PDB file of C-alpha atoms and ligand atoms in Angstrom:
ATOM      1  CA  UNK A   1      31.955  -1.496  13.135  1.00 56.00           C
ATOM      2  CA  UNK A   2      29.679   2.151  13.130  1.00 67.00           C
ATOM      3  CA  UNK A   3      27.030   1.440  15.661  1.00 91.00           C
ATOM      4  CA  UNK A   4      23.556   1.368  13.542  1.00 96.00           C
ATOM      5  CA  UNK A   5      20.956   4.088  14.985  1.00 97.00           C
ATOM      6  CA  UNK A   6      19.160   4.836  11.584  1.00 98.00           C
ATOM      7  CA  UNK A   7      17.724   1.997   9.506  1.00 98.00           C
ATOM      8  CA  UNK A   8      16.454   2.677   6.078  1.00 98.00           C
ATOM      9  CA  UNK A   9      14.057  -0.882   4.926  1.00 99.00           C
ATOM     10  CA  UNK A  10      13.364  -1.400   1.393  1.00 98.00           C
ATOM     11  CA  UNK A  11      10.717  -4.338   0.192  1.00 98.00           C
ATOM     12  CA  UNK A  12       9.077  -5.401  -3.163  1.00 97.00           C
ATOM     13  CA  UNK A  13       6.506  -8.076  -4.320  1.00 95.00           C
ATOM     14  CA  UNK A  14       8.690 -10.674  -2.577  1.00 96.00           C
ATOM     15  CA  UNK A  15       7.618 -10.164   0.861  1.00 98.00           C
ATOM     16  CA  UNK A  16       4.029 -10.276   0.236  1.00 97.00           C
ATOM     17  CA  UNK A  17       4.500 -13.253  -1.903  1.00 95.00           C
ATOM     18  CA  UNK A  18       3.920 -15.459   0.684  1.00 97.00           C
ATOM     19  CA  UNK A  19       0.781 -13.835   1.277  1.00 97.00           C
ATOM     20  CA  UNK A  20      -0.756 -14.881  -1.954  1.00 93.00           C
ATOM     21  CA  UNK A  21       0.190 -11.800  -3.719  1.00 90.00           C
ATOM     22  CA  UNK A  22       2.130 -12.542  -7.039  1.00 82.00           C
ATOM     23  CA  UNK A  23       4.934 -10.673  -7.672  1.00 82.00           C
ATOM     24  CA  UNK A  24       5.643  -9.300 -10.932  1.00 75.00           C
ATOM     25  CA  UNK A  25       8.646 -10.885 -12.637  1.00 72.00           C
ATOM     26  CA  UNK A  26       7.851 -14.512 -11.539  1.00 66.00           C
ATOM     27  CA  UNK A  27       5.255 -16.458 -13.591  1.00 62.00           C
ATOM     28  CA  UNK A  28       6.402 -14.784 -16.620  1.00 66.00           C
ATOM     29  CA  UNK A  29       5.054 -11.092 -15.706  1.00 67.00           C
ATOM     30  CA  UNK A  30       2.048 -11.723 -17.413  1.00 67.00           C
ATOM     31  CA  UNK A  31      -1.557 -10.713 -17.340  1.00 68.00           C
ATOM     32  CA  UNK A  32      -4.481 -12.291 -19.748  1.00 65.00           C
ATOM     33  CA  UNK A  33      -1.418 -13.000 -21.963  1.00 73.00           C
ATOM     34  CA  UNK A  34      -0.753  -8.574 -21.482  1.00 77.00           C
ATOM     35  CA  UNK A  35       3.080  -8.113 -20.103  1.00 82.00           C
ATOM     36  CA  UNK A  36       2.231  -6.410 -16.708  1.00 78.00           C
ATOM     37  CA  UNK A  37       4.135  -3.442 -17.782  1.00 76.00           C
ATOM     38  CA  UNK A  38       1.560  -2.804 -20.907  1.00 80.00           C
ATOM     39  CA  UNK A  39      -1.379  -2.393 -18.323  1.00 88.00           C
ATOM     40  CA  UNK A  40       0.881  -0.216 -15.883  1.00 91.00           C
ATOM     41  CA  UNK A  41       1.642   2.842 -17.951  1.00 93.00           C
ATOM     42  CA  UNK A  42      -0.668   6.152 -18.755  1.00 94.00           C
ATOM     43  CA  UNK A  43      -0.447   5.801 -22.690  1.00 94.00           C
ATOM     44  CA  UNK A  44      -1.815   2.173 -21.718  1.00 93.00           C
ATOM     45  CA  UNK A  45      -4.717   3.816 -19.433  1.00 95.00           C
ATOM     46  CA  UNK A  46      -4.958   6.627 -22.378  1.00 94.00           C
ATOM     47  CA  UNK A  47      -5.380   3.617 -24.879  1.00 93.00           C
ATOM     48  CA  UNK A  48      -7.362   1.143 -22.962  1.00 93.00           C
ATOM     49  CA  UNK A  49      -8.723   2.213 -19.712  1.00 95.00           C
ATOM     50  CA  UNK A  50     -11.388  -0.518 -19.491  1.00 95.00           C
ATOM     51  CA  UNK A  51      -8.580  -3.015 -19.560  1.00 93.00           C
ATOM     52  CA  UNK A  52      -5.990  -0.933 -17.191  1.00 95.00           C
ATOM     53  CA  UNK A  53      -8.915  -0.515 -14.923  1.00 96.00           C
ATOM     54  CA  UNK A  54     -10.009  -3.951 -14.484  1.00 95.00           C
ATOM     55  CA  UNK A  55      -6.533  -4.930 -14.315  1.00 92.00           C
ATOM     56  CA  UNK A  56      -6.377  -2.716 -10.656  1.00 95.00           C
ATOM     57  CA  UNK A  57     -10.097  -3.476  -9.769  1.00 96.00           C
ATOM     58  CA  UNK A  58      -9.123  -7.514  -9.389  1.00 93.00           C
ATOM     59  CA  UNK A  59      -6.214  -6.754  -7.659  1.00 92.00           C
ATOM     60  CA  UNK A  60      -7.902  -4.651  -5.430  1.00 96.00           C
ATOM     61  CA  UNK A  61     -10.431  -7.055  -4.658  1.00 97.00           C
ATOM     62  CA  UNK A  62      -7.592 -10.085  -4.577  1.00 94.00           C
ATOM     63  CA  UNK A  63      -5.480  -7.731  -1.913  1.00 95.00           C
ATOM     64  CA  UNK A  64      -8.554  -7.802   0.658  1.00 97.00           C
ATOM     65  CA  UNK A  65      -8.522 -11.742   0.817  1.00 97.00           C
ATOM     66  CA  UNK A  66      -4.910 -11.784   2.394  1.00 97.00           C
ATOM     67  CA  UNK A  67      -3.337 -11.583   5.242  1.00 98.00           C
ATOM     68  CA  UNK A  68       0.167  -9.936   6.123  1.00 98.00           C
ATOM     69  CA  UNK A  69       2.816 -12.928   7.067  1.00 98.00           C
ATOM     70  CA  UNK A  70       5.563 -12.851   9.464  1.00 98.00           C
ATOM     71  CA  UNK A  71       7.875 -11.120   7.217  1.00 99.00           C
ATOM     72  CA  UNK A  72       5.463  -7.989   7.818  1.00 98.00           C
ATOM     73  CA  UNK A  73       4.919  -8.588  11.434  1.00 98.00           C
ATOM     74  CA  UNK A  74       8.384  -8.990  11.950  1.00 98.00           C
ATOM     75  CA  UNK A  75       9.499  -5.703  10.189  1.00 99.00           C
ATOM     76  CA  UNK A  76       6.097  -3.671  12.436  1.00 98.00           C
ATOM     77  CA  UNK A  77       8.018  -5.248  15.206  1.00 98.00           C
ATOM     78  CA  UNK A  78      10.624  -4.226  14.537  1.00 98.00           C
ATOM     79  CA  UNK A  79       8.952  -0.309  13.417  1.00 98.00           C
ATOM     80  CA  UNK A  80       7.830  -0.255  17.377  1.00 98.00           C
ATOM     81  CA  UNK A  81      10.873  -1.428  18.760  1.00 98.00           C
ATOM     82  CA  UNK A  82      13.943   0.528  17.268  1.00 98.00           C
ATOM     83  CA  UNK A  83      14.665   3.010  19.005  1.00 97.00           C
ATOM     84  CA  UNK A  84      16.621   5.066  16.524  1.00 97.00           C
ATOM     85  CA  UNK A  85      15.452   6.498  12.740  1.00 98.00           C
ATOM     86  CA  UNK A  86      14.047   3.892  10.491  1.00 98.00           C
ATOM     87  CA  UNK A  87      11.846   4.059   7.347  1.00 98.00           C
ATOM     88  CA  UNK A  88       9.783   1.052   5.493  1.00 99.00           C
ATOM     89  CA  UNK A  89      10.029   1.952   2.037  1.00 98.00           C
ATOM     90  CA  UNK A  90       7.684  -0.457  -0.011  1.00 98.00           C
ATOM     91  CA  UNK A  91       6.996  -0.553  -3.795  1.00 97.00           C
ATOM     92  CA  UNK A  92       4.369  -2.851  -2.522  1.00 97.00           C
ATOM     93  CA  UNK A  93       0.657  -1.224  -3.366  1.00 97.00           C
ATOM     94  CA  UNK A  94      -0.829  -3.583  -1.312  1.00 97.00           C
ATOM     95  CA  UNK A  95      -1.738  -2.668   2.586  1.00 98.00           C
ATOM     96  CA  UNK A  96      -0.494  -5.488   4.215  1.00 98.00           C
ATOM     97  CA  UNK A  97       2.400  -3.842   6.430  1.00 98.00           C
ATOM     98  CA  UNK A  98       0.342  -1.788   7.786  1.00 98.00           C
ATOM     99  CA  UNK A  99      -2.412  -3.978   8.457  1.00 98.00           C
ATOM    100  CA  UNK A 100       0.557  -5.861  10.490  1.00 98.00           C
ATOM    101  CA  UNK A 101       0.963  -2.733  12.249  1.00 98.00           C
ATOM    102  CA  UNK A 102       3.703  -0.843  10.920  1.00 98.00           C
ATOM    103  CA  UNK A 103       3.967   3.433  11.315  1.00 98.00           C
ATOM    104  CA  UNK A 104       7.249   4.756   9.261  1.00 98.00           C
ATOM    105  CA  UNK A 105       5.897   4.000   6.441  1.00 98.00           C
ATOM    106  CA  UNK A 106       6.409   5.258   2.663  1.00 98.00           C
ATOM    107  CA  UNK A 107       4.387   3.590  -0.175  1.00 98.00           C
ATOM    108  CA  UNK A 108       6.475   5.285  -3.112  1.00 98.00           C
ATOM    109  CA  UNK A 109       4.625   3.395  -5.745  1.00 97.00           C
ATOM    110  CA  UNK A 110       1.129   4.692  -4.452  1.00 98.00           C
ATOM    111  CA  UNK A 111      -1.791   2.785  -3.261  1.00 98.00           C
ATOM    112  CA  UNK A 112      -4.467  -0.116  -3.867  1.00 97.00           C
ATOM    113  CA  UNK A 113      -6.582   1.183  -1.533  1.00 98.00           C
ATOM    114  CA  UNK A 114      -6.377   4.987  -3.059  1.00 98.00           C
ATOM    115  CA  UNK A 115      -7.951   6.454  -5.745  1.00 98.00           C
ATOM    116  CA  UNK A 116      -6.841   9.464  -7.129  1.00 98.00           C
ATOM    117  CA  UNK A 117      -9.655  11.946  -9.271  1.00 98.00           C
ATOM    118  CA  UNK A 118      -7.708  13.613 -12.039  1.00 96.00           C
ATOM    119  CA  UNK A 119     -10.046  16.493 -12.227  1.00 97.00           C
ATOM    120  CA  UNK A 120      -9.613  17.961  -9.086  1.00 98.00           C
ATOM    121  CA  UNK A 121      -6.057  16.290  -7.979  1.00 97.00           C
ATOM    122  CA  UNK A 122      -8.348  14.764  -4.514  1.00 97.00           C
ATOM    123  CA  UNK A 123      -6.674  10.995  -3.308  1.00 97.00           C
ATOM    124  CA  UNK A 124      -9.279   9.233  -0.728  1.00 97.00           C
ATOM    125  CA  UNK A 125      -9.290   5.897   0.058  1.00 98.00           C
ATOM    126  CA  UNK A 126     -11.393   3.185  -2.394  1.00 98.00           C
ATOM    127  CA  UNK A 127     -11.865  -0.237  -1.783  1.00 98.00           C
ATOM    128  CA  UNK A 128     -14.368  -0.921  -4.198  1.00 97.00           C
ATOM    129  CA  UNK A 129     -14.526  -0.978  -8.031  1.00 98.00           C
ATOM    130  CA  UNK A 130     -13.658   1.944 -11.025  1.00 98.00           C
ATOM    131  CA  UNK A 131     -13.951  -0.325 -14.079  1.00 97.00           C
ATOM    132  CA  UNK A 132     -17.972   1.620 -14.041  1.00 96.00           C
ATOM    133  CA  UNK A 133     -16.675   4.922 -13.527  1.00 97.00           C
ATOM    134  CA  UNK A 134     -18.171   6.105 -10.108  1.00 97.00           C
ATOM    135  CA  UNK A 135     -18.114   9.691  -9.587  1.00 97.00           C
ATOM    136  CA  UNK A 136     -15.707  11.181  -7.922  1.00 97.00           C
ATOM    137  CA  UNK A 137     -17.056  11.814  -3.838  1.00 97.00           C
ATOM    138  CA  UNK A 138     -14.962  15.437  -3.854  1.00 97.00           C
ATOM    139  CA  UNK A 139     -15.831  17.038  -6.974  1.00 98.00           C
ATOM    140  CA  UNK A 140     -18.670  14.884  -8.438  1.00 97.00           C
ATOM    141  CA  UNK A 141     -16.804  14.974 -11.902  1.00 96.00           C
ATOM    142  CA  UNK A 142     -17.690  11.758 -13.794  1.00 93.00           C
ATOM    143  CA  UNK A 143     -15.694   9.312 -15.244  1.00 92.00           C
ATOM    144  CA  UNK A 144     -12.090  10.900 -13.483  1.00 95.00           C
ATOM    145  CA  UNK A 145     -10.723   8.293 -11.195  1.00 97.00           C
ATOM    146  CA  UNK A 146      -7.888   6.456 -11.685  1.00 97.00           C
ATOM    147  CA  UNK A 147      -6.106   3.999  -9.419  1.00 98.00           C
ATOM    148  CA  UNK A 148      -3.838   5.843  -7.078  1.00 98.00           C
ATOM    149  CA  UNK A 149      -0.728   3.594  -8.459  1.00 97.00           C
ATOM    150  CA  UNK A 150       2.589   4.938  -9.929  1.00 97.00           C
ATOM    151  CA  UNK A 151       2.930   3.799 -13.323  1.00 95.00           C
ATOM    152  CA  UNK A 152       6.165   2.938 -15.382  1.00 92.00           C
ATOM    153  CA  UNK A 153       6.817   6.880 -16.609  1.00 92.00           C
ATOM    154  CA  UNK A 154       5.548   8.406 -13.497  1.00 96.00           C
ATOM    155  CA  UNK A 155       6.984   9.984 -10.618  1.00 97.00           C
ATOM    156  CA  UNK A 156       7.568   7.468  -7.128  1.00 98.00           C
ATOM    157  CA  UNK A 157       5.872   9.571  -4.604  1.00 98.00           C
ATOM    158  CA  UNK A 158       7.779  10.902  -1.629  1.00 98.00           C
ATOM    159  CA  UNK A 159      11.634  10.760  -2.872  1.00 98.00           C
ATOM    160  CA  UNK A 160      12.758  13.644  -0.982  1.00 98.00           C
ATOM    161  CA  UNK A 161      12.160  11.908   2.245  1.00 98.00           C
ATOM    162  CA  UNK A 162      13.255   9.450   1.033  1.00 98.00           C
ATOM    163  CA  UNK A 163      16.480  10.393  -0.154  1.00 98.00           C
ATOM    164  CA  UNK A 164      17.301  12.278   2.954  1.00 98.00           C
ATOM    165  CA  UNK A 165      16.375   8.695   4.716  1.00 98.00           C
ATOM    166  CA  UNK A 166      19.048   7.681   3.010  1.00 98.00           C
ATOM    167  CA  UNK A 167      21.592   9.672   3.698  1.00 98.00           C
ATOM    168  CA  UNK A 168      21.436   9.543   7.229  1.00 98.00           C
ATOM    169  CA  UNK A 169      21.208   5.596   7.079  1.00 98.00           C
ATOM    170  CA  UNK A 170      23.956   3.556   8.796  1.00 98.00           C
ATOM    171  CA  UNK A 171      22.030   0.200   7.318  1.00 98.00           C
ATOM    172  CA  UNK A 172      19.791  -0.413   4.255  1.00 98.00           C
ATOM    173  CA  UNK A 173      18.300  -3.613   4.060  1.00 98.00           C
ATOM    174  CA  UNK A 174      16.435  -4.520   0.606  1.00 98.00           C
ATOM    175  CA  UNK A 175      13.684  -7.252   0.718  1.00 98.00           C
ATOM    176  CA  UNK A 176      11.839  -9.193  -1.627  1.00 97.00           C
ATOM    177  CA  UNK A 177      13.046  -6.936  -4.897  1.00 97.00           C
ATOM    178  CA  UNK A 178      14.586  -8.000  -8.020  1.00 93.00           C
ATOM    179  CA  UNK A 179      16.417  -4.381  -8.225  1.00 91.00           C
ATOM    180  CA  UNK A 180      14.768  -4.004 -11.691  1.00 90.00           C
ATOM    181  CA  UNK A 181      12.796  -1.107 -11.475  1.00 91.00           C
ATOM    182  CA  UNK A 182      14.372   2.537 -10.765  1.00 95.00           C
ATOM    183  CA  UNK A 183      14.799   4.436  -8.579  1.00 97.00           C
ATOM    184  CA  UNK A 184      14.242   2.053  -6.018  1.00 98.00           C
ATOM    185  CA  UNK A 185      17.063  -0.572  -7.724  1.00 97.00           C
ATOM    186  CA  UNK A 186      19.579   2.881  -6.755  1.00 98.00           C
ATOM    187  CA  UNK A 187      18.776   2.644  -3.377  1.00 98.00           C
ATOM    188  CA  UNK A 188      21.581   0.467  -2.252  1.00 98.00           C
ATOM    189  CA  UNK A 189      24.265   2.844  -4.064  1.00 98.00           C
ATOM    190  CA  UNK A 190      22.865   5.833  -2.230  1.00 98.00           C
ATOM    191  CA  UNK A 191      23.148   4.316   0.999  1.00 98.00           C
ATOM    192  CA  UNK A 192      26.719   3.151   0.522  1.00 98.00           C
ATOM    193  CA  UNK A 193      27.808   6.013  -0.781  1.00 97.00           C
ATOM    194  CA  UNK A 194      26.647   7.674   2.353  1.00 95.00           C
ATOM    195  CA  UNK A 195      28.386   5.051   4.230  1.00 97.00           C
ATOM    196  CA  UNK A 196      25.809   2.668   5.262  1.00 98.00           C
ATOM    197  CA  UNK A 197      25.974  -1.027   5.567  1.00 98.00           C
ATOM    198  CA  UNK A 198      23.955  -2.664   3.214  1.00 98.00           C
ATOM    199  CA  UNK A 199      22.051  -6.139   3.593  1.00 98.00           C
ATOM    200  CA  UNK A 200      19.970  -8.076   0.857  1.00 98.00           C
ATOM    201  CA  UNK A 201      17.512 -10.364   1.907  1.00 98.00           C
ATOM    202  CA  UNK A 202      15.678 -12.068  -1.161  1.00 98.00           C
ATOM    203  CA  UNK A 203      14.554 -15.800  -2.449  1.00 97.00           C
ATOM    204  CA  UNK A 204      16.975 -15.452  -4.983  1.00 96.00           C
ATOM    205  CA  UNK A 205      20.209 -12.975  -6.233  1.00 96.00           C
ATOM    206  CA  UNK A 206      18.630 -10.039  -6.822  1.00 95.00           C
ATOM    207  CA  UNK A 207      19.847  -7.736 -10.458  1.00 92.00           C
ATOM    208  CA  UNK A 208      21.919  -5.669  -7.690  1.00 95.00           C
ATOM    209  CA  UNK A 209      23.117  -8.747  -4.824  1.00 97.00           C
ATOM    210  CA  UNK A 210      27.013  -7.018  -6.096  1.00 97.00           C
ATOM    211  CA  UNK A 211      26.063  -3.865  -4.466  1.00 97.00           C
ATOM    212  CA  UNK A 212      25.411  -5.163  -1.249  1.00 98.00           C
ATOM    213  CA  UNK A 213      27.507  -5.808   1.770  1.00 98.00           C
ATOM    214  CA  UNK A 214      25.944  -9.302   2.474  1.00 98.00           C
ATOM    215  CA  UNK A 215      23.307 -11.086   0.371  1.00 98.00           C
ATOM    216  CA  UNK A 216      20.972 -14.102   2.838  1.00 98.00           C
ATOM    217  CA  UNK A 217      18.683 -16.164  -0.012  1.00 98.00           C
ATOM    218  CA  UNK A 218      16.010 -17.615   1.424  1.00 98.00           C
ATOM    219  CA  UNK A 219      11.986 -17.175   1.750  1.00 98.00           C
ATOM    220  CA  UNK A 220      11.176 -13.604   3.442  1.00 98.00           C
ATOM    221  CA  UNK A 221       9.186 -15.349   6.526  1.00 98.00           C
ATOM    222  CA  UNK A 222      11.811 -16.900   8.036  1.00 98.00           C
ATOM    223  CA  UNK A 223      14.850 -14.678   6.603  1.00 98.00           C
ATOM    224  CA  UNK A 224      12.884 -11.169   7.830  1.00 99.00           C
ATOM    225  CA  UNK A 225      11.835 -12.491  11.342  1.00 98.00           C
ATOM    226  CA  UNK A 226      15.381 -13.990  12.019  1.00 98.00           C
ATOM    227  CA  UNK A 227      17.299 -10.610  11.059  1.00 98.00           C
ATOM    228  CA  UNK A 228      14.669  -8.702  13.399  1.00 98.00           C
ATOM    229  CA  UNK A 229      15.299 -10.631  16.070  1.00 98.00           C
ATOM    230  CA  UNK A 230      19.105 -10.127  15.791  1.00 98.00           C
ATOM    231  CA  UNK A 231      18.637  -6.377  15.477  1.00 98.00           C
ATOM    232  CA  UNK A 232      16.256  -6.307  18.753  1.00 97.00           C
ATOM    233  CA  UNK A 233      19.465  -8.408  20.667  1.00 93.00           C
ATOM    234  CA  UNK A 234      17.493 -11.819  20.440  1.00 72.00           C
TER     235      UNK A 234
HETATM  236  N1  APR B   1      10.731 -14.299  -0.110  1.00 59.48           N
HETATM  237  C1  APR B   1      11.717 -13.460  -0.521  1.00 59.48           C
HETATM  238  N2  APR B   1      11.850 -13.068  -1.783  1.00 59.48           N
HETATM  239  C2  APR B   1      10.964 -13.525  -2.696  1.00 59.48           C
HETATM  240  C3  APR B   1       9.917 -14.398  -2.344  1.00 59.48           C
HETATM  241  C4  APR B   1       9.816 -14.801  -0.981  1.00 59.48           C
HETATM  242  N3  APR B   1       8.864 -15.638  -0.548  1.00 59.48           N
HETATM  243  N4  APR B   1       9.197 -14.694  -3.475  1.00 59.48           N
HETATM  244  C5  APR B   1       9.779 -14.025  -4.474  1.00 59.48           C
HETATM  245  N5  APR B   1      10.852 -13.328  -4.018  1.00 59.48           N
HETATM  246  C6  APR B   1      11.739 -12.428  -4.758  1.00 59.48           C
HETATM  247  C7  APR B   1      11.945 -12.834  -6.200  1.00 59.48           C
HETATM  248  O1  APR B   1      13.043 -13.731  -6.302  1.00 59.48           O
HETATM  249  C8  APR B   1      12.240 -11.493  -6.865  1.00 59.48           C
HETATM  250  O2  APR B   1      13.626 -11.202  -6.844  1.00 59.48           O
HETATM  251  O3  APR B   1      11.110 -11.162  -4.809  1.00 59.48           O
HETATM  252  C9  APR B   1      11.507 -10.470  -5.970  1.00 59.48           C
HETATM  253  C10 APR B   1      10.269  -9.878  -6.605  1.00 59.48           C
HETATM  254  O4  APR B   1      10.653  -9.128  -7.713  1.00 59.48           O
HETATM  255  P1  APR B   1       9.588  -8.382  -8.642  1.00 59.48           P
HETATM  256  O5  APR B   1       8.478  -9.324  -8.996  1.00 59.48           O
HETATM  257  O6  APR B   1      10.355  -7.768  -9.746  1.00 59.48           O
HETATM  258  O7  APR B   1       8.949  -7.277  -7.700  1.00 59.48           O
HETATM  259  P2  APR B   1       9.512  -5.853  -7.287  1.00 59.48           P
HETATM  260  O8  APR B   1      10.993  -5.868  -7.229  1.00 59.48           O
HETATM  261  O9  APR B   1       8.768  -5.446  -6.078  1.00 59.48           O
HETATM  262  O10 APR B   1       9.052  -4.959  -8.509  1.00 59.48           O
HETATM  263  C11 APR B   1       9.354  -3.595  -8.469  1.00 59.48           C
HETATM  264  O11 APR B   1       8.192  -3.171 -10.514  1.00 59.48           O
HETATM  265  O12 APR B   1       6.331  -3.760 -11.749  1.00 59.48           O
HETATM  266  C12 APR B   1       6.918  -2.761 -10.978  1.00 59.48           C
HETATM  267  O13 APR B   1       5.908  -1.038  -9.759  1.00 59.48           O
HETATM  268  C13 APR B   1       6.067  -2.432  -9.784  1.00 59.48           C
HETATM  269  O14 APR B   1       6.671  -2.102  -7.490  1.00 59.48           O
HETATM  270  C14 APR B   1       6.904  -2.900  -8.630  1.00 59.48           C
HETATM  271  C15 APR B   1       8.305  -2.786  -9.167  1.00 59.48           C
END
């Protein structure tokens, strides 16, 4: 078997899940009775931002109550260790792998932590509230922040990188995703058909388990840690 020097990581709501962060598709994807994807879209923000905002603002506050779990320390472990390429690429908005230490890093679905002024195009970080429109710290304009999240419609931040990540992978490993949500769910078919190995670790089957190579089912705290210490040689 091709020796593995570059490792591309995928994750999604399910490694943080054990964190106390929902994910989206379990409990029914729903919000105050709103289906998660009507409060994640600009026309929905356009339509509603009092709602879209306050959606983000509790979920920014929830986020700062947890912790990262060993899924996340395992993969910053694992970020230190590896001596060759590798590249976390989360969907997750949260901030918990790199509160557990990890560098190579992508958050292609943006930030909790970020807001982003759509006057004068300025990201900085925000931990508080925007449901009462602070002004924005760069340009002073009023009423122009918006969470620094990529909605459905909107452009995953960082793809170039990320595709070229890909491409020189010898192993993709996707955790904690259901492989519903593009581009991400094409991940796995870019990797193989740049001739990586490809590894699924998830609670369940993911949409995609056909694509990969091997599929382990199991929670992400004890599947994650287990696979890192098999890549580090025990
Ligand atoms: N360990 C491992 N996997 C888990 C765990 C766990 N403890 N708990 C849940 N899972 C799995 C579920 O079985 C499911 O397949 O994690 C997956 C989570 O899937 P989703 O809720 O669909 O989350 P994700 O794939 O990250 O969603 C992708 O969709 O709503 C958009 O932009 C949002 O980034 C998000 C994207």
């Amino acid at each position: 078997m091709k020796t593995i020097q570059n490792i591309v990581i995928l994750t999604g709501a399910g490694v943080s899940a054990e964190s106390g962060i929902d994910t989206f598709r379990d409990a029914g994807g729903l919000w105050e009775q709103h289906r998660v994807e009507d409060v994640a879209t600009p026309e929905a923000f356009a339509r509603d931002p009092d709602l879209v905002l306050r959606f983000y603002d509790e979920r920014r506050a929830a986020i700062q109550t947890r912790e990262p779990n060993a899924a996340h320390r395992a993969l910053a472990r694992l970020d230190a260790e590896w001596p060759g390429e590798l590249l976390i690429v989360t969907q997750n908005v949260d901030d918990l792998h790199e509160r557990a230490g990890a560098k190579r890093l992508i958050h292609m679905h943006g930030e909790h932590l970020n807001a982003w002024c759509t006057i004068c195009d300025a990201r900085m970080p925000w931990a508080g509230a925007l449901l009462d429109r602070p002004a924005c710290p760069a340009c002073q304009a009023a009423g122009s922040l918006r969470p620094d999240i990529v909605w459905f419609g909107e452009m995953p931040y960082r793809m170039d990188e990320i595709y070229h990540a890909l491409n020189r992978a010898d192993l993709f490993v996707s955790i904690g995703t259901s492989g519903a949500v593009y581009p991400a769910a094409g991940f796995v078919r870019e990797a193989r058909a740049s001739g990586a190995r490809t590894l699924e670790l998830n609670m369940e089957p993911s949409e995609g388990s056909h694509w990969f190579d091997e599929a382990r089912q199991g929670p992400a705290t004890v599947l994650v840690p287990a696979w890192v210490v098999a890549m580090l040689g025990g």
